[in-house]
Amino acid sequence: MDMVFDASTIILLAKIELLREVIKGTKIIIPAKVIAECLVKEGTDARLISTLVREKKIEVKKAGSAGAIEKIKRDFRLGNGEAEALWLAKRLRCPIAVDDGPTIKACKVLGQRFTTAIHFLLNLASQNRLGLPIAMAKLEKLSIYGRYSEKIIEDATKRLKGGN
């Protein structure tokens, strides 16, 4: 499945060492501003993302209309990368992977399908591509690196352990 990624989600997945697993079932597309945001800080996550772009496992695409992107930035108070990713997802008619609160709100207003790093983790676990101990360890890392509420982490924990 094709999916546009925002920097927040691609960085989180790289930090918790799930990005390579996600790539196995998802064609990752990112706009130029997002790759720039991903590579601002040096680290293993930036090196991994850079390597995957070089290996053509992550596709970098031009977002499109500068005017439309500026309008999205203004209307929803988004950063450059978030606005480009949202516009590109709408233009390509595919979901966006995003963990940025304001962008998630914009997706809800615009009717744009979205997913988060936690959703990827839950899906991998439900497909038995991750065992429970590893999934719980990854969730613990997400609780450290991500800006998730305690309620979201508790819900994900319950789901991983087989609850609804």
N, C-alpha and C. Protein backbone atom coordinates (compact mmCIF):
# COMPACT_ATOMS: atom_id res chain seq x y z
N MET A 1 0.84 -1.18 0.00
CA MET A 1 0.00 0.00 0.00
C MET A 1 0.89 1.24 0.00
N ASP A 2 0.55 2.22 -0.82
CA ASP A 2 1.25 3.50 -0.83
C ASP A 2 0.80 4.33 0.36
N MET A 3 1.77 5.01 1.00
CA MET A 3 1.43 5.87 2.13
C MET A 3 2.46 7.00 2.22
N VAL A 4 1.95 8.21 2.39
CA VAL A 4 2.82 9.36 2.61
C VAL A 4 3.14 9.43 4.09
N PHE A 5 4.39 9.71 4.41
CA PHE A 5 4.81 9.80 5.80
C PHE A 5 5.24 11.21 6.15
N ASP A 6 4.88 11.63 7.34
CA ASP A 6 5.38 12.87 7.92
C ASP A 6 6.65 12.52 8.70
N ALA A 7 7.47 13.50 8.97
CA ALA A 7 8.73 13.26 9.68
C ALA A 7 8.49 12.62 11.05
N SER A 8 7.45 13.04 11.75
CA SER A 8 7.22 12.52 13.11
C SER A 8 7.14 11.00 13.12
N THR A 9 6.37 10.43 12.24
CA THR A 9 6.15 8.98 12.25
C THR A 9 7.36 8.21 11.73
N ILE A 10 7.96 8.70 10.66
CA ILE A 10 9.10 7.98 10.10
C ILE A 10 10.28 7.99 11.08
N ILE A 11 10.45 9.10 11.79
CA ILE A 11 11.52 9.18 12.80
C ILE A 11 11.22 8.25 13.97
N LEU A 12 9.98 8.25 14.45
CA LEU A 12 9.62 7.36 15.56
C LEU A 12 9.84 5.90 15.19
N LEU A 13 9.40 5.51 14.00
CA LEU A 13 9.57 4.12 13.57
C LEU A 13 11.05 3.76 13.44
N ALA A 14 11.86 4.71 12.98
CA ALA A 14 13.30 4.46 12.90
C ALA A 14 13.91 4.32 14.30
N LYS A 15 13.51 5.19 15.22
CA LYS A 15 14.05 5.17 16.58
C LYS A 15 13.74 3.86 17.31
N ILE A 16 12.55 3.30 17.06
CA ILE A 16 12.18 2.06 17.76
C ILE A 16 12.50 0.82 16.91
N GLU A 17 13.23 1.04 15.85
CA GLU A 17 13.72 -0.04 14.99
C GLU A 17 12.60 -0.88 14.39
N LEU A 18 11.56 -0.20 13.87
CA LEU A 18 10.48 -0.88 13.16
C LEU A 18 10.36 -0.43 11.71
N LEU A 19 11.13 0.56 11.31
CA LEU A 19 10.98 1.13 9.97
C LEU A 19 11.22 0.09 8.87
N ARG A 20 12.26 -0.71 9.02
CA ARG A 20 12.53 -1.74 8.00
C ARG A 20 11.39 -2.75 7.92
N GLU A 21 10.78 -3.07 9.03
CA GLU A 21 9.65 -4.01 9.03
C GLU A 21 8.43 -3.39 8.35
N VAL A 22 8.19 -2.11 8.60
CA VAL A 22 7.05 -1.41 8.00
C VAL A 22 7.21 -1.35 6.48
N ILE A 23 8.43 -1.15 6.02
CA ILE A 23 8.70 -1.04 4.58
C ILE A 23 8.32 -2.32 3.83
N LYS A 24 8.34 -3.44 4.52
CA LYS A 24 8.01 -4.71 3.87
C LYS A 24 6.57 -4.74 3.36
N GLY A 25 5.69 -3.97 3.96
CA GLY A 25 4.29 -4.00 3.53
C GLY A 25 3.74 -2.66 3.10
N THR A 26 4.59 -1.63 3.08
CA THR A 26 4.12 -0.28 2.78
C THR A 26 5.12 0.44 1.88
N LYS A 27 4.62 1.03 0.81
CA LYS A 27 5.48 1.88 -0.02
C LYS A 27 5.48 3.26 0.62
N ILE A 28 6.63 3.67 1.14
CA ILE A 28 6.74 4.94 1.85
C ILE A 28 7.12 6.05 0.88
N ILE A 29 6.32 7.10 0.90
CA ILE A 29 6.54 8.28 0.07
C ILE A 29 6.65 9.48 0.99
N ILE A 30 7.66 10.32 0.76
CA ILE A 30 7.80 11.53 1.57
C ILE A 30 8.12 12.72 0.67
N PRO A 31 7.64 13.90 1.06
CA PRO A 31 8.02 15.11 0.31
C PRO A 31 9.41 15.59 0.74
N ALA A 32 9.97 16.47 -0.06
CA ALA A 32 11.34 16.97 0.16
C ALA A 32 11.52 17.60 1.55
N LYS A 33 10.55 18.37 2.01
CA LYS A 33 10.68 19.02 3.33
C LYS A 33 10.78 17.98 4.44
N VAL A 34 10.10 16.86 4.28
CA VAL A 34 10.13 15.83 5.31
C VAL A 34 11.51 15.18 5.38
N ILE A 35 12.11 14.89 4.23
CA ILE A 35 13.45 14.30 4.28
C ILE A 35 14.43 15.27 4.93
N ALA A 36 14.27 16.55 4.64
CA ALA A 36 15.14 17.55 5.26
C ALA A 36 14.96 17.55 6.78
N GLU A 37 13.71 17.47 7.25
CA GLU A 37 13.44 17.43 8.69
C GLU A 37 14.01 16.17 9.34
N CYS A 38 13.95 15.06 8.61
CA CYS A 38 14.45 13.79 9.15
C CYS A 38 15.96 13.78 9.32
N LEU A 39 16.64 14.57 8.51
CA LEU A 39 18.10 14.54 8.51
C LEU A 39 18.74 15.70 9.25
N VAL A 40 17.93 16.55 9.91
CA VAL A 40 18.46 17.71 10.63
C VAL A 40 19.42 17.28 11.74
N LYS A 41 18.98 16.33 12.55
CA LYS A 41 19.81 15.85 13.66
C LYS A 41 20.52 14.58 13.22
N GLU A 42 21.80 14.50 13.57
CA GLU A 42 22.55 13.29 13.27
C GLU A 42 22.17 12.22 14.29
N GLY A 43 22.11 11.00 13.83
CA GLY A 43 21.80 9.89 14.71
C GLY A 43 21.53 8.65 13.89
N THR A 44 21.31 7.55 14.57
CA THR A 44 21.07 6.30 13.84
C THR A 44 19.77 6.36 13.06
N ASP A 45 18.74 7.05 13.60
CA ASP A 45 17.49 7.16 12.86
C ASP A 45 17.69 7.94 11.56
N ALA A 46 18.44 9.03 11.60
CA ALA A 46 18.70 9.82 10.39
C ALA A 46 19.52 9.00 9.38
N ARG A 47 20.50 8.26 9.88
CA ARG A 47 21.31 7.42 8.97
C ARG A 47 20.46 6.34 8.32
N LEU A 48 19.57 5.73 9.09
CA LEU A 48 18.70 4.69 8.54
C LEU A 48 17.79 5.27 7.46
N ILE A 49 17.16 6.39 7.74
CA ILE A 49 16.26 7.03 6.77
C ILE A 49 17.03 7.39 5.51
N SER A 50 18.20 7.98 5.67
CA SER A 50 19.04 8.34 4.53
C SER A 50 19.41 7.12 3.70
N THR A 51 19.76 6.04 4.37
CA THR A 51 20.11 4.79 3.68
C THR A 51 18.92 4.25 2.89
N LEU A 52 17.73 4.27 3.50
CA LEU A 52 16.54 3.74 2.83
C LEU A 52 16.15 4.60 1.62
N VAL A 53 16.39 5.90 1.69
CA VAL A 53 16.15 6.77 0.54
C VAL A 53 17.15 6.41 -0.56
N ARG A 54 18.40 6.27 -0.20
CA ARG A 54 19.45 5.93 -1.16
C ARG A 54 19.16 4.58 -1.82
N GLU A 55 18.64 3.63 -1.04
CA GLU A 55 18.30 2.29 -1.55
C GLU A 55 16.98 2.28 -2.30
N LYS A 56 16.34 3.44 -2.40
CA LYS A 56 15.05 3.61 -3.09
C LYS A 56 13.92 2.81 -2.43
N LYS A 57 14.05 2.60 -1.13
CA LYS A 57 12.98 1.95 -0.36
C LYS A 57 12.04 2.99 0.22
N ILE A 58 12.49 4.24 0.22
CA ILE A 58 11.66 5.39 0.56
C ILE A 58 11.74 6.31 -0.65
N GLU A 59 10.58 6.67 -1.18
CA GLU A 59 10.53 7.52 -2.37
C GLU A 59 10.30 8.97 -1.96
N VAL A 60 11.11 9.87 -2.48
CA VAL A 60 10.94 11.30 -2.23
C VAL A 60 10.24 11.89 -3.45
N LYS A 61 9.09 12.55 -3.22
CA LYS A 61 8.30 13.14 -4.30
C LYS A 61 8.09 14.62 -4.05
N LYS A 62 7.94 15.36 -5.12
CA LYS A 62 7.60 16.78 -5.02
C LYS A 62 6.16 16.87 -4.52
N ALA A 63 5.95 17.73 -3.55
CA ALA A 63 4.63 17.83 -2.93
C ALA A 63 3.58 18.41 -3.86
N GLY A 64 3.95 19.43 -4.62
CA GLY A 64 2.98 20.03 -5.53
C GLY A 64 2.82 21.51 -5.31
N SER A 65 1.63 21.99 -5.52
CA SER A 65 1.27 23.41 -5.53
C SER A 65 1.70 24.16 -4.27
N ALA A 66 2.62 25.11 -4.46
CA ALA A 66 3.11 25.92 -3.33
C ALA A 66 1.97 26.72 -2.71
N GLY A 67 1.05 27.20 -3.52
CA GLY A 67 -0.08 27.97 -3.01
C GLY A 67 -0.99 27.14 -2.11
N ALA A 68 -1.27 25.91 -2.52
CA ALA A 68 -2.12 25.02 -1.72
C ALA A 68 -1.44 24.65 -0.41
N ILE A 69 -0.14 24.42 -0.48
CA ILE A 69 0.61 24.06 0.72
C ILE A 69 0.62 25.24 1.70
N GLU A 70 0.81 26.45 1.21
CA GLU A 70 0.78 27.65 2.07
C GLU A 70 -0.59 27.81 2.72
N LYS A 71 -1.65 27.53 1.96
CA LYS A 71 -3.01 27.64 2.51
C LYS A 71 -3.21 26.62 3.64
N ILE A 72 -2.76 25.40 3.45
CA ILE A 72 -2.87 24.38 4.50
C ILE A 72 -2.06 24.81 5.72
N LYS A 73 -0.87 25.34 5.50
CA LYS A 73 -0.03 25.81 6.62
C LYS A 73 -0.77 26.88 7.42
N ARG A 74 -1.34 27.85 6.73
CA ARG A 74 -2.06 28.95 7.39
C ARG A 74 -3.33 28.46 8.08
N ASP A 75 -4.14 27.69 7.34
CA ASP A 75 -5.43 27.26 7.87
C ASP A 75 -5.31 26.39 9.12
N PHE A 76 -4.28 25.55 9.15
CA PHE A 76 -4.15 24.60 10.25
C PHE A 76 -2.93 24.83 11.13
N ARG A 77 -2.18 25.90 10.83
CA ARG A 77 -0.98 26.24 11.61
C ARG A 77 0.01 25.06 11.66
N LEU A 78 0.33 24.56 10.49
CA LEU A 78 1.25 23.43 10.38
C LEU A 78 2.62 23.91 9.94
N GLY A 79 3.63 23.11 10.21
CA GLY A 79 4.97 23.38 9.72
C GLY A 79 5.08 23.00 8.25
N ASN A 80 6.21 23.32 7.66
CA ASN A 80 6.42 23.04 6.23
C ASN A 80 6.28 21.56 5.88
N GLY A 81 6.97 20.71 6.64
CA GLY A 81 6.94 19.28 6.35
C GLY A 81 5.56 18.68 6.51
N GLU A 82 4.87 19.07 7.57
CA GLU A 82 3.53 18.55 7.82
C GLU A 82 2.57 18.97 6.70
N ALA A 83 2.65 20.25 6.30
CA ALA A 83 1.77 20.75 5.24
C ALA A 83 2.06 20.05 3.91
N GLU A 84 3.34 19.87 3.59
CA GLU A 84 3.70 19.18 2.34
C GLU A 84 3.22 17.73 2.36
N ALA A 85 3.41 17.05 3.48
CA ALA A 85 3.00 15.65 3.58
C ALA A 85 1.48 15.52 3.45
N LEU A 86 0.75 16.40 4.12
CA LEU A 86 -0.71 16.36 4.05
C LEU A 86 -1.19 16.63 2.63
N TRP A 87 -0.63 17.65 1.98
CA TRP A 87 -1.02 17.97 0.61
C TRP A 87 -0.68 16.81 -0.34
N LEU A 88 0.50 16.23 -0.18
CA LEU A 88 0.91 15.13 -1.05
C LEU A 88 -0.01 13.92 -0.87
N ALA A 89 -0.37 13.61 0.36
CA ALA A 89 -1.29 12.49 0.62
C ALA A 89 -2.64 12.75 -0.04
N LYS A 90 -3.14 13.96 0.07
CA LYS A 90 -4.42 14.30 -0.57
C LYS A 90 -4.29 14.18 -2.09
N ARG A 91 -3.19 14.71 -2.63
CA ARG A 91 -2.99 14.69 -4.08
C ARG A 91 -2.88 13.26 -4.61
N LEU A 92 -2.20 12.39 -3.87
CA LEU A 92 -2.01 11.00 -4.29
C LEU A 92 -3.18 10.10 -3.88
N ARG A 93 -4.10 10.66 -3.11
CA ARG A 93 -5.26 9.91 -2.60
C ARG A 93 -4.86 8.66 -1.83
N CYS A 94 -3.92 8.88 -0.93
CA CYS A 94 -3.49 7.77 -0.09
C CYS A 94 -3.41 8.24 1.37
N PRO A 95 -3.35 7.32 2.30
CA PRO A 95 -3.29 7.71 3.72
C PRO A 95 -1.96 8.39 4.04
N ILE A 96 -1.97 9.07 5.16
CA ILE A 96 -0.76 9.71 5.67
C ILE A 96 -0.43 9.08 7.02
N ALA A 97 0.85 8.83 7.24
CA ALA A 97 1.33 8.36 8.54
C ALA A 97 1.84 9.58 9.28
N VAL A 98 1.20 9.90 10.40
CA VAL A 98 1.53 11.14 11.11
C VAL A 98 1.29 10.98 12.61
N ASP A 99 2.20 11.52 13.40
CA ASP A 99 2.06 11.50 14.85
C ASP A 99 2.05 12.91 15.42
N ASP A 100 1.89 13.89 14.58
CA ASP A 100 1.85 15.30 14.96
C ASP A 100 0.40 15.69 15.24
N GLY A 101 0.12 16.14 16.47
CA GLY A 101 -1.25 16.46 16.88
C GLY A 101 -1.99 17.42 15.96
N PRO A 102 -1.43 18.59 15.64
CA PRO A 102 -2.14 19.51 14.76
C PRO A 102 -2.43 18.92 13.38
N THR A 103 -1.52 18.10 12.86
CA THR A 103 -1.75 17.49 11.55
C THR A 103 -2.85 16.44 11.63
N ILE A 104 -2.90 15.70 12.73
CA ILE A 104 -3.98 14.73 12.92
C ILE A 104 -5.32 15.46 12.96
N LYS A 105 -5.38 16.59 13.65
CA LYS A 105 -6.62 17.38 13.68
C LYS A 105 -6.99 17.85 12.28
N ALA A 106 -6.01 18.30 11.50
CA ALA A 106 -6.27 18.73 10.12
C ALA A 106 -6.80 17.56 9.29
N CYS A 107 -6.25 16.37 9.49
CA CYS A 107 -6.74 15.19 8.77
C CYS A 107 -8.20 14.92 9.09
N LYS A 108 -8.56 15.05 10.35
CA LYS A 108 -9.95 14.82 10.76
C LYS A 108 -10.88 15.84 10.10
N VAL A 109 -10.47 17.10 10.07
CA VAL A 109 -11.29 18.14 9.45
C VAL A 109 -11.44 17.90 7.95
N LEU A 110 -10.34 17.50 7.29
CA LEU A 110 -10.33 17.33 5.84
C LEU A 110 -10.81 15.95 5.39
N GLY A 111 -11.07 15.05 6.32
CA GLY A 111 -11.49 13.70 5.95
C GLY A 111 -10.35 12.89 5.36
N GLN A 112 -9.12 13.20 5.75
CA GLN A 112 -7.94 12.52 5.23
C GLN A 112 -7.64 11.29 6.10
N ARG A 113 -7.53 10.13 5.48
CA ARG A 113 -7.18 8.91 6.22
C ARG A 113 -5.76 9.05 6.77
N PHE A 114 -5.57 8.58 8.01
CA PHE A 114 -4.24 8.66 8.63
C PHE A 114 -4.01 7.48 9.54
N THR A 115 -2.75 7.27 9.87
CA THR A 115 -2.35 6.25 10.83
C THR A 115 -1.17 6.80 11.61
N THR A 116 -0.80 6.12 12.68
CA THR A 116 0.28 6.59 13.55
C THR A 116 1.29 5.46 13.78
N ALA A 117 2.40 5.79 14.41
CA ALA A 117 3.42 4.79 14.72
C ALA A 117 2.83 3.69 15.62
N ILE A 118 1.98 4.07 16.56
CA ILE A 118 1.35 3.06 17.43
C ILE A 118 0.49 2.11 16.61
N HIS A 119 -0.23 2.63 15.62
CA HIS A 119 -1.04 1.76 14.77
C HIS A 119 -0.17 0.75 14.02
N PHE A 120 0.98 1.20 13.53
CA PHE A 120 1.89 0.27 12.86
C PHE A 120 2.33 -0.82 13.82
N LEU A 121 2.69 -0.45 15.04
CA LEU A 121 3.11 -1.41 16.05
C LEU A 121 2.00 -2.42 16.34
N LEU A 122 0.78 -1.93 16.56
CA LEU A 122 -0.35 -2.81 16.85
C LEU A 122 -0.63 -3.75 15.68
N ASN A 123 -0.56 -3.23 14.45
CA ASN A 123 -0.81 -4.08 13.27
C ASN A 123 0.25 -5.16 13.12
N LEU A 124 1.51 -4.80 13.33
CA LEU A 124 2.58 -5.80 13.22
C LEU A 124 2.40 -6.89 14.27
N ALA A 125 2.02 -6.50 15.47
CA ALA A 125 1.79 -7.48 16.54
C ALA A 125 0.58 -8.36 16.22
N SER A 126 -0.49 -7.77 15.70
CA SER A 126 -1.69 -8.55 15.39
C SER A 126 -1.46 -9.52 14.23
N GLN A 127 -0.48 -9.22 13.38
CA GLN A 127 -0.13 -10.11 12.26
C GLN A 127 0.94 -11.12 12.67
N ASN A 128 1.25 -11.17 13.96
CA ASN A 128 2.27 -12.06 14.51
C ASN A 128 3.65 -11.84 13.89
N ARG A 129 3.90 -10.61 13.46
CA ARG A 129 5.23 -10.26 12.95
C ARG A 129 6.12 -9.75 14.08
N LEU A 130 5.52 -9.55 15.25
CA LEU A 130 6.23 -9.18 16.47
C LEU A 130 5.63 -9.97 17.62
N GLY A 131 6.49 -10.57 18.44
CA GLY A 131 6.00 -11.24 19.63
C GLY A 131 5.64 -10.22 20.69
N LEU A 132 4.87 -10.63 21.68
CA LEU A 132 4.41 -9.72 22.72
C LEU A 132 5.56 -9.05 23.48
N PRO A 133 6.60 -9.77 23.89
CA PRO A 133 7.67 -9.08 24.62
C PRO A 133 8.35 -7.99 23.78
N ILE A 134 8.58 -8.27 22.51
CA ILE A 134 9.21 -7.27 21.64
C ILE A 134 8.26 -6.10 21.40
N ALA A 135 6.99 -6.41 21.16
CA ALA A 135 6.00 -5.35 20.94
C ALA A 135 5.89 -4.44 22.17
N MET A 136 5.90 -5.04 23.35
CA MET A 136 5.82 -4.24 24.58
C MET A 136 7.07 -3.37 24.74
N ALA A 137 8.23 -3.90 24.39
CA ALA A 137 9.47 -3.11 24.47
C ALA A 137 9.42 -1.94 23.49
N LYS A 138 8.88 -2.18 22.29
CA LYS A 138 8.76 -1.11 21.28
C LYS A 138 7.77 -0.05 21.76
N LEU A 139 6.68 -0.48 22.39
CA LEU A 139 5.70 0.46 22.92
C LEU A 139 6.33 1.31 24.03
N GLU A 140 7.15 0.69 24.85
CA GLU A 140 7.84 1.43 25.91
C GLU A 140 8.73 2.53 25.29
N LYS A 141 9.44 2.18 24.22
CA LYS A 141 10.27 3.18 23.53
C LYS A 141 9.41 4.28 22.94
N LEU A 142 8.26 3.91 22.35
CA LEU A 142 7.36 4.93 21.81
C LEU A 142 6.86 5.87 22.90
N SER A 143 6.63 5.33 24.08
CA SER A 143 6.15 6.18 25.18
C SER A 143 7.23 7.18 25.60
N ILE A 144 8.49 6.83 25.35
CA ILE A 144 9.60 7.73 25.68
C ILE A 144 9.81 8.76 24.57
N TYR A 145 9.88 8.29 23.32
CA TYR A 145 10.19 9.16 22.19
C TYR A 145 8.99 9.97 21.67
N GLY A 146 7.81 9.39 21.76
CA GLY A 146 6.61 10.05 21.24
C GLY A 146 5.98 10.95 22.28
N ARG A 147 5.04 11.73 21.82
CA ARG A 147 4.32 12.62 22.73
C ARG A 147 2.90 12.09 22.95
N TYR A 148 2.82 10.84 23.35
CA TYR A 148 1.53 10.20 23.53
C TYR A 148 1.02 10.42 24.94
N SER A 149 -0.28 10.53 25.04
CA SER A 149 -0.89 10.65 26.37
C SER A 149 -0.81 9.30 27.06
N GLU A 150 -0.92 9.35 28.36
CA GLU A 150 -0.91 8.12 29.15
C GLU A 150 -2.06 7.20 28.72
N LYS A 151 -3.19 7.81 28.39
CA LYS A 151 -4.37 7.04 27.98
C LYS A 151 -4.10 6.25 26.69
N ILE A 152 -3.42 6.86 25.74
CA ILE A 152 -3.11 6.18 24.47
C ILE A 152 -2.16 5.01 24.73
N ILE A 153 -1.17 5.20 25.56
CA ILE A 153 -0.22 4.13 25.88
C ILE A 153 -0.94 3.00 26.62
N GLU A 154 -1.81 3.33 27.54
CA GLU A 154 -2.58 2.31 28.27
C GLU A 154 -3.46 1.51 27.32
N ASP A 155 -4.13 2.20 26.40
CA ASP A 155 -4.99 1.53 25.42
C ASP A 155 -4.17 0.59 24.53
N ALA A 156 -3.01 1.06 24.07
CA ALA A 156 -2.16 0.23 23.22
C ALA A 156 -1.66 -1.00 23.99
N THR A 157 -1.32 -0.81 25.26
CA THR A 157 -0.87 -1.92 26.10
C THR A 157 -1.97 -2.97 26.20
N LYS A 158 -3.19 -2.51 26.46
CA LYS A 158 -4.33 -3.42 26.58
C LYS A 158 -4.56 -4.18 25.27
N ARG A 159 -4.47 -3.48 24.15
CA ARG A 159 -4.66 -4.12 22.85
C ARG A 159 -3.58 -5.14 22.56
N LEU A 160 -2.34 -4.82 22.90
CA LEU A 160 -1.25 -5.77 22.67
C LEU A 160 -1.45 -7.04 23.50
N LYS A 161 -2.01 -6.88 24.68
CA LYS A 161 -2.20 -8.03 25.56
C LYS A 161 -3.50 -8.77 25.27
N GLY A 162 -4.19 -8.38 24.19
CA GLY A 162 -5.37 -9.12 23.76
C GLY A 162 -6.69 -8.53 24.16
N GLY A 163 -6.70 -7.37 24.75
CA GLY A 163 -7.95 -6.71 25.11
C GLY A 163 -8.43 -5.80 24.00
N ASN A 164 -9.60 -5.24 24.15
CA ASN A 164 -10.14 -4.31 23.14
C ASN A 164 -9.84 -2.91 23.51
